[in-house]
Amino acid sequence: MFVLVNLKTYPCDPIEVAEAVSDVDDRTDARLAVAPQAAHLERVAETGVETWAQHVDPIEHGSNTGHALAESVADAGADGTLLNHSERRLKLADIDGAVRAAERAGLETVVCANNPAQIGAAAALGPDAVAVEPPELIGTGTPVSQADPDVVEDAVDAAAGVDEDVSVLCGAGISTGDDVVAAGELGAEGVLLASGVAKADDPAAALEDLVDPL
Ligand SMILES: O=C(CO)COP(=O)(O)O
């Protein structure tokens, strides 16, 4: 399973979380990665942990101000990028352009979507993976795998119906190892989570619990 920890703009110490992820990564078969804010990418990548951006823009080098250029994100040490997160929605044409920009820069891509229909559309753009995250469950601590298992299974079917090579993650409310196992049983190949680690009093212990049954 792939466990991708999105730090959003939570007031956690990104280096402390990155070091905890790196430490736990040495002791699990699961694949772990952290997605810090753009300003923290370089320092997080320097810890050696697999590092993801939260967003890149559908642009090239040139006259763009206040944007995230995929090449610069890769230069900062990122291995991949989230796109179209529920808190950073893009128009369809811009998701397509951002996937192409990320590919150009050698970044792996996960395109997020609200529901199975959007997952099918996202998969058609040819990212490496898609992530279904019902917005109403984000940050609630109620895991999507329990509250809405159908949405995960339907997302897996929707992606497979478009492109068997696009893997599916799920997210929203995931905070325990049991939640990760349940996601896997529904067909997801990974989870995308945030508050369960970024807002935990002890992020290292929260991570240990997440990967314990894997
Ligand atoms: O938005 C999410 C991950 O990108 C999910 O957030 P929570 O894990 O806090 O529900």
Coordinates of C-alpha atoms and ligand atoms in Angstrom, one line a residue:
M1 CA 0.0 0.0 0.0
F2 CA 1.0 3.6 -0.7
V3 CA 0.5 5.9 2.2
L4 CA 0.8 9.6 1.1
V5 CA 0.7 12.1 3.9
N6 CA -0.6 15.6 2.9
L7 CA 0.6 18.2 5.3
K8 CA -1.7 20.9 3.8
T9 CA -1.0 24.2 5.6
Y10 CA -1.3 22.6 9.0
P11 CA 1.0 24.2 11.6
C12 CA 3.0 21.0 12.1
D13 CA 6.8 20.9 11.8
P14 CA 7.3 19.4 8.3
I15 CA 10.8 18.2 9.0
E16 CA 9.7 16.4 12.2
V17 CA 6.9 14.6 10.2
A18 CA 9.3 13.9 7.3
E19 CA 11.8 12.4 9.7
A20 CA 9.1 10.3 11.3
V21 CA 7.9 9.1 7.9
S22 CA 11.5 8.3 6.9
D23 CA 12.1 6.4 10.1
V24 CA 8.9 4.3 9.8
D25 CA 9.6 3.8 6.1
D26 CA 12.7 1.8 7.0
R27 CA 10.6 -0.7 9.0
T28 CA 7.6 -1.3 6.7
D29 CA 6.9 -2.9 3.3
A30 CA 4.4 0.0 2.7
R31 CA 5.5 2.9 0.5
L32 CA 5.4 6.1 2.4
A33 CA 5.6 9.7 1.2
V34 CA 5.0 13.3 2.4
A35 CA 3.4 16.2 0.6
P36 CA 4.5 19.5 2.3
Q37 CA 3.8 23.0 1.3
A38 CA 5.9 24.2 -1.7
A39 CA 8.1 26.4 0.5
H40 CA 9.1 23.3 2.5
L41 CA 9.7 20.9 -0.4
E42 CA 13.5 21.2 -0.4
R43 CA 14.0 20.8 3.3
V44 CA 11.7 17.9 3.4
A45 CA 13.4 16.2 0.4
E46 CA 16.7 16.6 2.2
T47 CA 15.6 14.2 4.9
G48 CA 15.6 11.5 2.3
V49 CA 11.8 10.8 2.5
E50 CA 9.8 10.5 -0.7
T51 CA 8.5 14.0 -1.3
W52 CA 5.4 15.1 -3.1
A53 CA 4.2 18.6 -4.1
Q54 CA 0.6 19.5 -3.3
H55 CA 0.1 21.2 -6.7
V56 CA 1.8 22.3 -9.9
D57 CA 0.5 24.7 -12.5
P58 CA -0.1 23.9 -16.2
I59 CA 2.7 26.3 -17.3
E60 CA 6.2 26.3 -18.9
H61 CA 9.2 28.5 -18.1
G62 CA 8.3 32.0 -18.9
S63 CA 6.2 35.0 -18.0
N64 CA 4.1 33.5 -15.1
T65 CA 4.0 35.1 -11.7
G66 CA 3.0 33.3 -8.5
H67 CA 2.8 29.9 -10.1
A68 CA 4.4 26.5 -9.3
L69 CA 6.5 25.3 -12.2
A70 CA 6.8 21.6 -12.4
E71 CA 10.6 21.7 -13.2
S72 CA 11.2 23.9 -10.2
V73 CA 9.2 21.6 -8.0
A74 CA 11.3 18.6 -9.3
D75 CA 14.5 20.6 -8.8
A76 CA 13.5 21.2 -5.1
G77 CA 13.5 17.4 -4.7
A78 CA 9.9 16.4 -5.3
D79 CA 9.2 12.9 -6.7
G80 CA 5.6 13.5 -7.5
T81 CA 2.7 15.9 -7.2
L82 CA -1.0 15.9 -6.2
L83 CA -3.3 17.6 -8.7
N84 CA -6.8 18.9 -8.4
H85 CA -7.1 18.3 -4.6
S86 CA -10.5 19.2 -3.2
E87 CA -8.9 22.3 -1.6
R88 CA -7.1 23.2 -4.9
R89 CA -9.6 22.4 -7.6
L90 CA -8.6 23.0 -11.3
K91 CA -10.6 23.2 -14.5
L92 CA -10.5 20.0 -16.6
A93 CA -8.2 21.6 -19.2
D94 CA -5.8 22.8 -16.4
I95 CA -5.7 19.3 -14.9
D96 CA -4.7 18.0 -18.3
G97 CA -2.1 20.7 -18.7
A98 CA -0.8 20.1 -15.2
V99 CA -0.5 16.3 -15.8
R100 CA 1.5 17.1 -18.9
A101 CA 3.7 19.6 -17.1
A102 CA 4.4 17.1 -14.3
E103 CA 5.3 14.4 -16.9
R104 CA 7.6 16.8 -18.7
A105 CA 9.4 17.4 -15.3
G106 CA 9.5 13.6 -14.4
L107 CA 7.1 14.0 -11.6
E108 CA 4.7 11.1 -10.7
T109 CA 1.0 12.3 -10.6
V110 CA -2.0 11.6 -8.4
V111 CA -5.2 13.4 -9.7
C112 CA -7.8 13.8 -6.9
A113 CA -11.5 13.7 -7.5
N114 CA -14.7 13.9 -5.5
N115 CA -16.6 10.8 -6.8
P116 CA -16.4 7.8 -9.2
A117 CA -17.7 9.8 -12.2
Q118 CA -14.9 12.3 -11.8
I119 CA -12.4 9.5 -11.2
G120 CA -13.2 8.1 -14.6
A121 CA -12.6 11.6 -16.2
A122 CA -9.4 12.0 -14.2
A123 CA -8.2 8.5 -15.3
A124 CA -8.8 9.4 -18.9
L125 CA -6.1 12.1 -18.6
G126 CA -3.5 9.4 -18.0
P127 CA -2.0 10.2 -14.6
D128 CA -0.1 7.5 -12.7
A129 CA -2.9 7.4 -10.1
V130 CA -6.2 8.9 -9.1
A131 CA -7.5 9.5 -5.5
V132 CA -11.1 9.6 -4.6
E133 CA -11.8 11.9 -1.6
P134 CA -15.4 12.8 -0.7
P135 CA -15.1 16.4 0.4
E136 CA -17.7 16.1 3.1
L137 CA -15.5 13.5 4.9
I138 CA -12.2 15.3 4.7
G139 CA -10.9 16.3 8.1
T140 CA -13.8 14.6 9.9
G141 CA -11.9 11.5 11.3
T142 CA -14.7 9.4 9.8
P143 CA -12.9 7.1 7.3
V144 CA -14.2 7.0 3.7
S145 CA -13.6 3.2 3.8
Q146 CA -16.2 2.9 6.6
A147 CA -18.6 5.8 5.9
D148 CA -18.9 5.3 2.1
P149 CA -17.2 2.0 1.0
D150 CA -19.2 2.0 -2.3
V151 CA -17.5 5.2 -3.4
V152 CA -14.1 3.5 -3.1
E153 CA -15.2 0.3 -5.0
D154 CA -17.0 2.4 -7.6
A155 CA -13.9 4.6 -8.1
V156 CA -11.8 1.5 -8.6
D157 CA -14.2 0.2 -11.2
A158 CA -14.5 3.6 -12.9
A159 CA -10.7 3.9 -13.2
A160 CA -10.3 0.3 -14.4
G161 CA -13.0 0.9 -17.0
V162 CA -10.9 3.7 -18.5
D163 CA -7.3 2.7 -18.0
E164 CA -6.2 -0.5 -16.1
D165 CA -2.8 1.1 -15.6
V166 CA -4.1 4.0 -13.4
S167 CA -4.0 3.0 -9.8
V168 CA -6.5 4.2 -7.3
L169 CA -6.0 5.7 -3.8
C170 CA -8.7 6.8 -1.4
G171 CA -8.7 9.4 1.2
A172 CA -10.8 11.4 3.8
G173 CA -10.9 10.6 7.5
I174 CA -8.2 7.8 7.3
S175 CA -6.3 7.7 10.5
T176 CA -5.7 4.1 11.7
G177 CA -4.1 1.0 10.3
D178 CA -7.5 -0.6 10.2
D179 CA -8.7 2.2 7.9
V180 CA -5.8 1.5 5.6
V181 CA -6.5 -2.2 5.6
A182 CA -10.2 -1.6 4.8
A183 CA -9.2 0.7 1.9
G184 CA -7.0 -2.1 0.5
E185 CA -9.9 -4.6 0.8
L186 CA -12.1 -2.2 -1.2
G187 CA -9.5 -2.3 -4.0
A188 CA -7.5 0.9 -3.3
E189 CA -3.7 0.6 -3.8
G190 CA -3.1 3.4 -1.3
V191 CA -4.4 6.1 0.9
L192 CA -4.1 9.9 1.0
L193 CA -4.4 11.3 4.5
A194 CA -3.7 14.5 6.4
S195 CA -5.1 15.3 9.8
G196 CA -4.5 11.9 11.3
V197 CA -0.8 12.5 11.1
A198 CA -0.3 16.3 10.6
K199 CA -2.6 17.1 13.6
A200 CA -1.5 14.2 15.8
D201 CA 0.2 15.1 19.1
D202 CA 2.7 12.4 18.2
P203 CA 3.0 12.1 14.4
A204 CA 5.6 9.2 14.7
A205 CA 3.2 7.1 16.8
A206 CA 0.3 7.9 14.5
L207 CA 2.4 6.7 11.5
E208 CA 3.4 3.5 13.4
D209 CA -0.3 2.7 13.9
L210 CA -1.1 3.4 10.3
V211 CA 1.4 0.9 8.9
D212 CA 1.4 -1.6 11.7
P213 CA -1.1 -4.1 10.0
L214 CA 0.5 -3.7 6.5
Ligands
LIG1 O1 -7.6 15.8 2.1 C1 -7.1 14.8 2.6 C2 -5.8 14.3 2.1 O2 -5.4 15.0 1.0 C3 -7.7 14.0 3.6 O3 -7.7 14.8 4.8 P1 -7.9 14.0 6.2 O4 -7.0 12.9 6.3 O5 -7.6 15.1 7.2 O6 -9.4 13.7 6.2

